[in-house]
Amino acid sequence: MDPVIQQLVQEELQRQRHGIELIASENFTSQEVLNALGSCLTNKYAEGYPGKRYYGGCEVVDKIEQLAIDRLCQLFGAEYANVQPHAGAQANAAVFLGVLQPGDPILGFDLSHGGHLSHGSSVNFSGKVYQANFYGVEEESGTINMDKVRSKAKEVKPKLIICGASAYSRDWDYARFRQIADEVGALLLADIAHPAGLIAAKLLNDPMPYCHIVTSTADKRLRGRRGGIIMMGKDFANPWGKTNKKGEPIMMSAILNSAVFPGMQGGPLEHAIAAKAIAFGEASQESFVQYGRQVIANAGAMARAFTDRGYQIISGGTDNHLMLIDLRAKSSEITGRDAENALVAADITINKNMVPFDGRSAFYTSGIRVGTAAITTRGLKEHHCEQIIDWMDDAITNRNNPAIIQEIKTKVNKFMMDFPLYP
Ligand SMILES: *Cc1c(COP(=O)(O)O)cnc(C)c1O
C-alpha cells in the first residue's frame, strides 16, 4: 500500500544483511520480537498499571505487561520492575523525577570519558534541571579511580550517584560505589543499558544487591525492542519520611511507578511491552549465556587484534562487549570522523567517539567505539573478528583511496552472505 516506505524498509534490510555491524549499542532482535512490534497490541491505550488502569478493555494487555514484569524480575533477581519507559533516557528521567528536586546535586560519569547524555550532560534536561557533577577515568590507566570518586562525592554531596556508561570497557565495582553513596547519604543508580545482557547471564558483576535502583534499555545487550526498564533488587521505604493518607511510609516502588506514569509519560506502548516480554524470555535461556560468553570472547579477540596492529585500547583491553580505540597511537593524522567515513563506505558500521582527554571536538574526535553484540548474534566467532580488524586497519590506512575501500566493501558483502539475517 505504501511502495515508497516498503522500498526503503527493503533497502535497510539489505544494508543490515550485507554490512558488518559494530556499533556497540546495536543488536538484531528475533523474528518473534519483530512480530510482536507489528501486532494489534499497538492499538490499545492502557494508562496506569496492570489491574489499575484508566481505560477499559485492558484484561489482555494486563496479562502481557504482568508477564513482562515477572520475567524481568526473574531474569535479574529483582523484586520490582517497571517495563513502561519508552526508552532508556526516559527510564533515567523517571528515576530523577522520582528521587530528586530541581537543583539537587548529582554525580555521574563524564560524557567525554564514556558516560551517557542522560547522566547530567549540559545539553540534556538532566544537566539543566539538576546540578551536575562528574567523575572520570585516569589519563594514564583509562580506568576509574574509586578514591577520586569518593573525594568528589564528599566534595559535592550528591543526592544521587550514577554508575554506568556507554563507552567504558571495564566492569564496575558496585559494592564500592554503594559504600561511597552511604557515606555521603546519596541514593545509588546503576544504568546498565550497555552490559545488561551480560549481567543477566552472570558474566559481569551484579549491581542488584548494591544499587538502590537499576535502569537499562531492553535492546542493546538484552537484544529486545528499543525501550527502557527500571528495577530494584529490593523495594524500600522512601528515605525522606513521606507517608500516605494512612500515615504509612510510601515505598520507592510507588514513587517510581508514579514518576513513569503520570509523571513522565502517558500511556504505555503495549506492543513494545509484549516485545520486551519475549526478549526477557529469550534472555533467560541457556543459549543466551552461551551468546554472552561469545560476545566477550569476540571482544577480547578484537582488542588483541587492534593492539597487534598498533592501535591503543582505552584502559588496555575489555571486560565486556565493547572497546574505545584511541587512533592517535596509530597516527596523529587520523580523526574518528575520517575513520568512520572510510569504514562506513566499506560497509563496516562503527561510530566515531571522543576518547578521554581528547584534543579534538565531538564532531571530529580522536577515537572510535566498536562492540561485538550484533555480529555475535549473526554467528561470528573469534577468528572472524581478526579478519574484520584486518579489513578495518586496511580501510583506515587507505581512507583516501576509494578503489581500495571499494575492494574491502566487496569482500565484506560476500563474507556476510554466510551469516543470514531474517528469513
Ligand atoms: C543507550 C543508553 C541509554 C538510553 O538509550 P535510549 O536511546 O534513550 O534508549 C541510557 N543510558 C546508557 C548508559 C546508554 O548507553
GROMACS .gro file of C-alpha atoms and ligand atoms in nm:
model
  438
    1MET     CA    1   0.000   0.000   0.000
    2ASP     CA    2   0.295   0.231   0.056
    3PRO     CA    3   0.558   0.134  -0.201
    4VAL     CA    4   0.793   0.416  -0.101
    5ILE     CA    5   0.826   0.306   0.261
    6GLN     CA    6   0.821  -0.061   0.156
    7GLN     CA    7   1.115   0.001  -0.076
    8LEU     CA    8   1.308   0.188   0.195
    9VAL     CA    9   1.250  -0.087   0.452
   10GLN     CA   10   1.385  -0.337   0.198
   11GLU     CA   11   1.690  -0.117   0.143
   12GLU     CA   12   1.754  -0.103   0.516
   13LEU     CA   13   1.716  -0.482   0.544
   14GLN     CA   14   1.976  -0.526   0.270
   15ARG     CA   15   2.208  -0.280   0.447
   16GLN     CA   16   2.176  -0.474   0.772
   17ARG     CA   17   2.228  -0.807   0.595
   18HIS     CA   18   2.533  -0.711   0.391
   19GLY     CA   19   2.726  -0.498   0.639
   20ILE     CA   20   2.934  -0.572   0.947
   21GLU     CA   21   2.753  -0.406   1.237
   22LEU     CA   22   2.997  -0.295   1.507
   23ILE     CA   23   2.802  -0.011   1.669
   24ALA     CA   24   2.826  -0.111   2.035
   25SER     CA   25   2.466  -0.013   2.117
   26GLU     CA   26   2.306  -0.213   1.835
   27ASN     CA   27   2.185  -0.568   1.803
   28PHE     CA   28   1.942  -0.779   1.596
   29THR     CA   29   1.616  -0.885   1.762
   30SER     CA   30   1.448  -1.216   1.691
   31GLN     CA   31   1.168  -1.252   1.437
   32GLU     CA   32   0.929  -1.306   1.731
   33VAL     CA   33   1.017  -0.964   1.873
   34LEU     CA   34   0.958  -0.807   1.531
   35ASN     CA   35   0.621  -0.981   1.505
   36ALA     CA   36   0.506  -0.850   1.844
   37LEU     CA   37   0.604  -0.498   1.741
   38GLY     CA   38   0.388  -0.524   1.432
   39SER     CA   39   0.089  -0.666   1.621
   40CYS     CA   40  -0.259  -0.527   1.705
   41LEU     CA   41  -0.138  -0.451   2.059
   42THR     CA   42  -0.030  -0.114   1.925
   43ASN     CA   43  -0.398  -0.014   1.911
   44LYS     CA   44  -0.454  -0.038   2.287
   45TYR     CA   45  -0.447   0.255   2.526
   46ALA     CA   46  -0.373   0.143   2.882
   47GLU     CA   47  -0.275   0.435   3.107
   48GLY     CA   48  -0.196   0.302   3.454
   49TYR     CA   49  -0.059  -0.035   3.561
   50PRO     CA   50  -0.189  -0.396   3.545
   51GLY     CA   51  -0.510  -0.415   3.749
   52LYS     CA   52  -0.517  -0.034   3.795
   53ARG     CA   53  -0.595   0.120   3.456
   54TYR     CA   54  -0.774   0.436   3.350
   55TYR     CA   55  -0.921   0.262   3.041
   56GLY     CA   56  -1.148  -0.037   2.987
   57GLY     CA   57  -1.061  -0.346   2.786
   58CYS     CA   58  -0.719  -0.393   2.941
   59GLU     CA   59  -0.766  -0.758   3.055
   60VAL     CA   60  -0.534  -0.895   2.788
   61VAL     CA   61  -0.265  -0.629   2.797
   62ASP     CA   62  -0.266  -0.657   3.178
   63LYS     CA   63  -0.155  -1.019   3.142
   64ILE     CA   64   0.111  -0.925   2.889
   65GLU     CA   65   0.254  -0.643   3.099
   66GLN     CA   66   0.250  -0.857   3.416
   67LEU     CA   67   0.434  -1.133   3.230
   68ALA     CA   68   0.698  -0.884   3.114
   69ILE     CA   69   0.742  -0.762   3.475
   70ASP     CA   70   0.761  -1.117   3.616
   71ARG     CA   71   1.009  -1.234   3.354
   72LEU     CA   72   1.230  -0.930   3.407
   73CYS     CA   73   1.229  -0.974   3.787
   74GLN     CA   74   1.316  -1.340   3.742
   75LEU     CA   75   1.595  -1.263   3.495
   76PHE     CA   76   1.776  -1.019   3.725
   77GLY     CA   77   1.663  -1.145   4.065
   78ALA     CA   78   1.478  -0.815   4.120
   79GLU     CA   79   1.183  -0.757   4.349
   80TYR     CA   80   1.045  -0.466   4.146
   81ALA     CA   81   1.034  -0.382   3.776
   82ASN     CA   82   0.867  -0.117   3.560
   83VAL     CA   83   0.862  -0.201   3.188
   84GLN     CA   84   0.684   0.112   3.062
   85PRO     CA   85   0.963   0.366   2.991
   86HIS     CA   86   0.961   0.432   2.617
   87ALA     CA   87   1.343   0.428   2.603
   88GLY     CA   88   1.649   0.425   2.825
   89ALA     CA   89   1.668   0.803   2.858
   90GLN     CA   90   1.305   0.807   2.979
   91ALA     CA   91   1.382   0.542   3.241
   92ASN     CA   92   1.657   0.765   3.379
   93ALA     CA   93   1.438   1.075   3.359
   94ALA     CA   94   1.167   0.899   3.561
   95VAL     CA   95   1.417   0.799   3.832
   96PHE     CA   96   1.545   1.158   3.853
   97LEU     CA   97   1.190   1.291   3.870
   98GLY     CA   98   1.107   1.042   4.145
   99VAL     CA   99   1.409   1.088   4.372
  100LEU     CA  100   1.539   1.443   4.308
  101GLN     CA  101   1.424   1.802   4.342
  102PRO     CA  102   1.520   2.058   4.076
  103GLY     CA  103   1.865   2.198   4.160
  104ASP     CA  104   1.978   1.891   4.356
  105PRO     CA  105   2.342   1.791   4.305
  106ILE     CA  106   2.405   1.465   4.118
  107LEU     CA  107   2.730   1.281   4.039
  108GLY     CA  108   2.771   1.085   3.715
  109PHE     CA  109   3.036   0.954   3.478
  110ASP     CA  110   3.172   1.221   3.243
  111LEU     CA  111   3.020   1.204   2.893
  112SER     CA  112   3.356   1.281   2.733
  113HIS     CA  113   3.505   0.983   2.920
  114GLY     CA  114   3.235   0.741   2.807
  115GLY     CA  115   2.930   0.840   3.012
  116HIS     CA  116   2.577   0.892   2.882
  117LEU     CA  117   2.396   1.214   2.790
  118SER     CA  118   2.116   1.143   3.034
  119HIS     CA  119   2.352   1.141   3.336
  120GLY     CA  120   2.384   1.519   3.366
  121SER     CA  121   2.522   1.642   3.034
  122SER     CA  122   2.467   2.016   2.987
  123VAL     CA  123   2.276   1.958   2.660
  124ASN     CA  124   2.034   1.716   2.829
  125PHE     CA  125   1.748   1.803   3.068
  126SER     CA  126   1.943   1.620   3.343
  127GLY     CA  127   2.219   1.880   3.322
  128LYS     CA  128   1.976   2.172   3.301
  129VAL     CA  129   1.738   2.079   3.584
  130TYR     CA  130   1.990   1.931   3.829
  131GLN     CA  131   2.332   2.046   3.941
  132ALA     CA  132   2.555   1.801   3.754
  133ASN     CA  133   2.900   1.688   3.871
  134PHE     CA  134   3.123   1.424   3.718
  135TYR     CA  135   3.391   1.169   3.786
  136GLY     CA  136   3.606   1.033   3.503
  137VAL     CA  137   3.892   0.800   3.418
  138GLU     CA  138   4.262   0.845   3.486
  139GLU     CA  139   4.460   0.966   3.188
  140GLU     CA  140   4.734   0.705   3.248
  141SER     CA  141   4.524   0.393   3.305
  142GLY     CA  142   4.197   0.478   3.133
  143THR     CA  143   4.013   0.336   3.436
  144ILE     CA  144   3.802   0.491   3.714
  145ASN     CA  145   3.993   0.565   4.037
  146MET     CA  146   3.747   0.491   4.318
  147ASP     CA  147   3.939   0.705   4.568
  148LYS     CA  148   3.879   1.004   4.341
  149VAL     CA  149   3.510   0.916   4.307
  150ARG     CA  150   3.492   0.918   4.688
  151SER     CA  151   3.663   1.254   4.731
  152LYS     CA  152   3.444   1.406   4.456
  153ALA     CA  153   3.134   1.269   4.631
  154LYS     CA  154   3.246   1.413   4.965
  155GLU     CA  155   3.306   1.748   4.798
  156VAL     CA  156   2.976   1.786   4.606
  157LYS     CA  157   2.744   1.586   4.840
  158PRO     CA  158   2.524   1.447   4.562
  159LYS     CA  159   2.170   1.329   4.629
  160LEU     CA  160   2.214   1.067   4.356
  161ILE     CA  161   2.526   0.890   4.231
  162ILE     CA  162   2.505   0.726   3.889
  163CYS     CA  163   2.729   0.445   3.771
  164GLY     CA  164   2.716   0.304   3.420
  165ALA     CA  165   2.834   0.422   3.079
  166SER     CA  166   2.806   0.398   2.704
  167ALA     CA  167   3.175   0.360   2.625
  168TYR     CA  168   3.359   0.205   2.920
  169SER     CA  169   3.512  -0.135   2.861
  170ARG     CA  170   3.577  -0.229   3.224
  171ASP     CA  171   3.347  -0.382   3.485
  172TRP     CA  172   3.204  -0.174   3.771
  173ASP     CA  173   3.272  -0.203   4.144
  174TYR     CA  174   2.912  -0.155   4.259
  175ALA     CA  175   2.994  -0.253   4.620
  176ARG     CA  176   3.248   0.029   4.649
  177PHE     CA  177   3.006   0.276   4.487
  178ARG     CA  178   2.749   0.179   4.750
  179GLN     CA  179   2.995   0.241   5.034
  180ILE     CA  180   3.057   0.588   4.895
  181ALA     CA  181   2.685   0.656   4.847
  182ASP     CA  182   2.616   0.552   5.208
  183GLU     CA  183   2.899   0.768   5.333
  184VAL     CA  184   2.757   1.084   5.172
  185GLY     CA  185   2.389   0.995   5.211
  186ALA     CA  186   2.319   0.955   4.837
  187LEU     CA  187   2.099   0.709   4.653
  188LEU     CA  188   2.285   0.490   4.404
  189LEU     CA  189   2.160   0.432   4.050
  190ALA     CA  190   2.323   0.186   3.809
  191ASP     CA  191   2.239   0.242   3.442
  192ILE     CA  192   2.327  -0.092   3.283
  193ALA     CA  193   2.194  -0.015   2.933
  194HIS     CA  194   2.513  -0.147   2.776
  195PRO     CA  195   2.613  -0.457   2.974
  196ALA     CA  196   2.260  -0.565   3.087
  197GLY     CA  197   2.254  -0.893   2.894
  198LEU     CA  198   2.599  -0.988   3.020
  199ILE     CA  199   2.488  -0.914   3.378
  200ALA     CA  200   2.171  -1.120   3.330
  201ALA     CA  201   2.392  -1.406   3.208
  202LYS     CA  202   2.605  -1.361   3.526
  203LEU     CA  203   2.918  -1.288   3.323
  204LEU     CA  204   2.978  -0.948   3.488
  205ASN     CA  205   2.936  -0.802   3.840
  206ASP     CA  206   2.577  -0.782   3.961
  207PRO     CA  207   2.454  -0.431   4.060
  208MET     CA  208   2.126  -0.561   4.205
  209PRO     CA  209   2.244  -0.622   4.565
  210TYR     CA  210   2.425  -0.286   4.588
  211CYS     CA  211   2.237  -0.024   4.387
  212HIS     CA  212   1.911   0.123   4.516
  213ILE     CA  213   1.777   0.147   4.161
  214VAL     CA  214   1.887  -0.005   3.829
  215THR     CA  215   1.783   0.121   3.485
  216SER     CA  216   1.853  -0.025   3.144
  217THR     CA  217   1.740  -0.050   2.787
  218ALA     CA  218   1.576  -0.368   2.663
  219ASP     CA  219   1.751  -0.356   2.327
  220LYS     CA  220   2.129  -0.331   2.340
  221ARG     CA  221   2.270  -0.642   2.509
  222LEU     CA  222   1.926  -0.775   2.603
  223ARG     CA  223   1.854  -0.799   2.228
  224GLY     CA  224   1.494  -0.687   2.260
  225ARG     CA  225   1.299  -0.396   2.125
  226ARG     CA  226   1.427  -0.039   2.174
  227GLY     CA  227   1.290   0.056   2.514
  228GLY     CA  228   1.362   0.131   2.880
  229ILE     CA  229   1.320  -0.057   3.210
  230ILE     CA  230   1.358   0.026   3.582
  231MET     CA  231   1.432  -0.230   3.854
  232MET     CA  232   1.506  -0.258   4.224
  233GLY     CA  233   1.671  -0.558   4.388
  234LYS     CA  234   1.464  -0.481   4.698
  235ASP     CA  235   1.184  -0.233   4.741
  236PHE     CA  236   1.234   0.009   5.034
  237ALA     CA  237   1.055   0.289   5.216
  238ASN     CA  238   1.138   0.635   5.079
  239PRO     CA  239   1.424   0.795   5.275
  240TRP     CA  240   1.250   1.135   5.306
  241GLY     CA  241   0.983   1.024   5.554
  242LYS     CA  242   0.693   1.074   5.308
  243THR     CA  243   0.377   0.899   5.423
  244ASN     CA  244   0.043   0.812   5.261
  245LYS     CA  245  -0.304   0.907   5.393
  246LYS     CA  246  -0.291   0.621   5.642
  247GLY     CA  247   0.040   0.750   5.777
  248GLU     CA  248   0.237   0.456   5.634
  249PRO     CA  249   0.573   0.522   5.465
  250ILE     CA  250   0.549   0.541   5.086
  251MET     CA  251   0.753   0.269   4.918
  252MET     CA  252   1.001   0.350   4.642
  253SER     CA  253   0.811   0.121   4.404
  254ALA     CA  254   0.508   0.354   4.430
  255ILE     CA  255   0.729   0.661   4.383
  256LEU     CA  256   0.898   0.517   4.072
  257ASN     CA  257   0.570   0.395   3.923
  258SER     CA  258   0.409   0.735   3.953
  259ALA     CA  259   0.725   0.905   3.823
  260VAL     CA  260   0.694   0.700   3.500
  261PHE     CA  261   0.316   0.746   3.477
  262PRO     CA  262   0.171   1.004   3.517
  263GLY     CA  263   0.497   1.187   3.596
  264MET     CA  264   0.685   1.143   3.273
  265GLN     CA  265   0.475   0.959   3.017
  266GLY     CA  266   0.120   0.896   2.905
  267GLY     CA  267   0.001   0.551   2.805
  268PRO     CA  268   0.244   0.259   2.777
  269LEU     CA  269   0.326   0.103   2.440
  270GLU     CA  270   0.180  -0.243   2.492
  271HIS     CA  271   0.310  -0.385   2.163
  272ALA     CA  272   0.659  -0.278   2.278
  273ILE     CA  273   0.599  -0.431   2.621
  274ALA     CA  274   0.500  -0.762   2.457
  275ALA     CA  275   0.823  -0.746   2.256
  276LYS     CA  276   1.017  -0.682   2.577
  277ALA     CA  277   0.848  -0.983   2.742
  278ILE     CA  278   0.959  -1.203   2.452
  279ALA     CA  279   1.315  -1.075   2.474
  280PHE     CA  280   1.328  -1.132   2.853
  281GLY     CA  281   1.211  -1.490   2.790
  282GLU     CA  282   1.484  -1.538   2.529
  283ALA     CA  283   1.745  -1.391   2.763
  284SER     CA  284   1.661  -1.648   3.031
  285GLN     CA  285   1.754  -1.942   2.805
  286GLU     CA  286   2.086  -2.125   2.844
  287SER     CA  287   2.168  -2.031   2.482
  288PHE     CA  288   2.172  -1.665   2.586
  289VAL     CA  289   2.451  -1.737   2.837
  290GLN     CA  290   2.648  -1.903   2.555
  291TYR     CA  291   2.580  -1.597   2.342
  292GLY     CA  292   2.710  -1.369   2.619
  293ARG     CA  293   3.029  -1.574   2.655
  294GLN     CA  294   3.089  -1.549   2.279
  295VAL     CA  295   3.025  -1.171   2.283
  296ILE     CA  296   3.300  -1.131   2.544
  297ALA     CA  297   3.537  -1.374   2.367
  298ASN     CA  298   3.487  -1.188   2.039
  299ALA     CA  299   3.555  -0.851   2.205
  300GLY     CA  300   3.875  -0.989   2.359
  301ALA     CA  301   3.989  -1.119   2.019
  302MET     CA  302   3.918  -0.782   1.861
  303ALA     CA  303   4.103  -0.589   2.131
  304ARG     CA  304   4.411  -0.810   2.083
  305ALA     CA  305   4.395  -0.776   1.703
  306PHE     CA  306   4.369  -0.395   1.727
  307THR     CA  307   4.661  -0.380   1.971
  308ASP     CA  308   4.874  -0.605   1.743
  309ARG     CA  309   4.816  -0.356   1.460
  310GLY     CA  310   4.934  -0.055   1.659
  311TYR     CA  311   4.602   0.081   1.792
  312GLN     CA  312   4.553   0.171   2.156
  313ILE     CA  313   4.251   0.043   2.350
  314ILE     CA  314   4.150   0.282   2.630
  315SER     CA  315   4.218   0.100   2.962
  316GLY     CA  316   4.428  -0.155   2.772
  317GLY     CA  317   4.154  -0.406   2.698
  318THR     CA  318   3.793  -0.502   2.765
  319ASP     CA  319   3.587  -0.698   3.020
  320ASN     CA  320   3.262  -0.662   2.826
  321HIS     CA  321   3.133  -0.635   2.469
  322LEU     CA  322   3.289  -0.303   2.369
  323MET     CA  323   3.610  -0.105   2.342
  324LEU     CA  324   3.711   0.250   2.281
  325ILE     CA  325   4.004   0.287   2.042
  326ASP     CA  326   4.241   0.581   2.056
  327LEU     CA  327   4.351   0.637   1.694
  328ARG     CA  328   4.629   0.877   1.797
  329ALA     CA  329   4.855   0.583   1.888
  330LYS     CA  330   4.834   0.465   1.527
  331SER     CA  331   4.879   0.809   1.373
  332SER     CA  332   4.813   1.162   1.494
  333GLU     CA  333   4.666   1.238   1.148
  334ILE     CA  334   4.360   1.012   1.171
  335THR     CA  335   4.039   1.155   1.315
  336GLY     CA  336   3.746   0.946   1.433
  337ARG     CA  337   3.536   1.113   1.165
  338ASP     CA  338   3.771   1.008   0.882
  339ALA     CA  339   3.790   0.653   1.018
  340GLU     CA  340   3.411   0.635   1.046
  341ASN     CA  341   3.364   0.760   0.691
  342ALA     CA  342   3.613   0.511   0.544
  343LEU     CA  343   3.467   0.218   0.739
  344VAL     CA  344   3.105   0.302   0.663
  345ALA     CA  345   3.198   0.327   0.292
  346ALA     CA  346   3.330  -0.030   0.326
  347ASP     CA  347   3.000  -0.140   0.491
  348ILE     CA  348   3.163  -0.174   0.833
  349THR     CA  349   2.941   0.035   1.062
  350ILE     CA  350   3.100   0.195   1.369
  351ASN     CA  351   3.076   0.533   1.538
  352LYS     CA  352   3.339   0.796   1.600
  353ASN     CA  353   3.376   0.865   1.970
  354MET     CA  354   3.567   1.108   2.185
  355VAL     CA  355   3.841   0.946   2.391
  356PRO     CA  356   3.919   1.067   2.745
  357PHE     CA  357   4.125   1.388   2.734
  358ASP     CA  358   4.057   1.421   2.360
  359GLY     CA  359   4.210   1.729   2.197
  360ARG     CA  360   3.953   1.715   1.916
  361SER     CA  361   3.586   1.815   1.931
  362ALA     CA  362   3.294   1.571   1.943
  363PHE     CA  363   3.244   1.640   1.570
  364TYR     CA  364   3.593   1.512   1.472
  365THR     CA  365   3.712   1.306   1.774
  366SER     CA  366   4.032   1.103   1.809
  367GLY     CA  367   3.862   0.769   1.863
  368ILE     CA  368   3.613   0.511   1.751
  369ARG     CA  369   3.394   0.277   1.954
  370VAL     CA  370   3.325  -0.081   1.848
  371GLY     CA  371   3.119  -0.360   2.003
  372THR     CA  372   3.061  -0.727   1.928
  373ALA     CA  373   2.699  -0.784   2.036
  374ALA     CA  374   2.542  -0.755   1.690
  375ILE     CA  375   2.800  -0.962   1.496
  376THR     CA  376   2.785  -1.233   1.762
  377THR     CA  377   2.410  -1.255   1.708
  378ARG     CA  378   2.490  -1.308   1.338
  379GLY     CA  379   2.713  -1.605   1.439
  380LEU     CA  380   3.064  -1.462   1.407
  381LYS     CA  381   3.347  -1.613   1.615
  382GLU     CA  382   3.694  -1.502   1.730
  383HIS     CA  383   3.876  -1.583   1.404
  384HIS     CA  384   3.621  -1.381   1.208
  385CYS     CA  385   3.694  -1.086   1.437
  386GLU     CA  386   4.061  -1.099   1.341
  387GLN     CA  387   3.964  -1.091   0.974
  388ILE     CA  388   3.740  -0.790   1.040
  389ILE     CA  389   4.019  -0.600   1.214
  390ASP     CA  390   4.244  -0.667   0.912
  391TRP     CA  391   3.982  -0.507   0.687
  392MET     CA  392   3.930  -0.218   0.930
  393ASP     CA  393   4.302  -0.147   0.953
  394ASP     CA  394   4.325  -0.162   0.573
  395ALA     CA  395   4.031   0.077   0.529
  396ILE     CA  396   4.158   0.324   0.791
  397THR     CA  397   4.510   0.320   0.646
  398ASN     CA  398   4.377   0.365   0.291
  399ARG     CA  399   4.099   0.607   0.386
  400ASN     CA  400   4.185   0.836   0.093
  401ASN     CA  401   4.186   0.556  -0.167
  402PRO     CA  402   3.828   0.486  -0.288
  403ALA     CA  403   3.937   0.190  -0.504
  404ILE     CA  404   4.078   0.000  -0.205
  405ILE     CA  405   3.774   0.090   0.008
  406GLN     CA  406   3.551  -0.050  -0.270
  407GLU     CA  407   3.753  -0.375  -0.274
  408ILE     CA  408   3.711  -0.414   0.101
  409LYS     CA  409   3.337  -0.348   0.071
  410THR     CA  410   3.303  -0.624  -0.190
  411LYS     CA  411   3.482  -0.868   0.043
  412VAL     CA  412   3.269  -0.761   0.341
  413ASN     CA  413   2.942  -0.809   0.149
  414LYS     CA  414   3.046  -1.153   0.023
  415PHE     CA  415   3.161  -1.255   0.372
  416MET     CA  416   2.831  -1.159   0.539
  417MET     CA  417   2.631  -1.379   0.295
  418ASP     CA  418   2.744  -1.673   0.514
  419PHE     CA  419   2.559  -1.528   0.814
  420PRO     CA  420   2.190  -1.498   0.719
  421LEU     CA  421   1.970  -1.241   0.894
  422TYR     CA  422   1.588  -1.299   0.896
  423PRO     CA  423   1.418  -1.536   0.651
  424LIG     C1  424   2.180   0.390   2.524
  424LIG     C2  425   2.187   0.434   2.662
  424LIG     C3  426   2.077   0.495   2.726
  424LIG     C4  427   1.946   0.536   2.664
  424LIG     O1  428   1.914   0.498   2.549
  424LIG     P1  429   1.787   0.542   2.464
  424LIG     O2  430   1.848   0.582   2.337
  424LIG     O3  431   1.716   0.651   2.533
  424LIG     O4  432   1.709   0.416   2.459
  424LIG     C5  433   2.088   0.528   2.859
  424LIG     N1  434   2.199   0.504   2.927
  424LIG     C6  435   2.308   0.448   2.871
  424LIG     C7  436   2.430   0.425   2.953
  424LIG     C8  437   2.307   0.414   2.736
  424LIG     O5  438   2.414   0.361   2.681
   0.00000   0.00000   0.00000
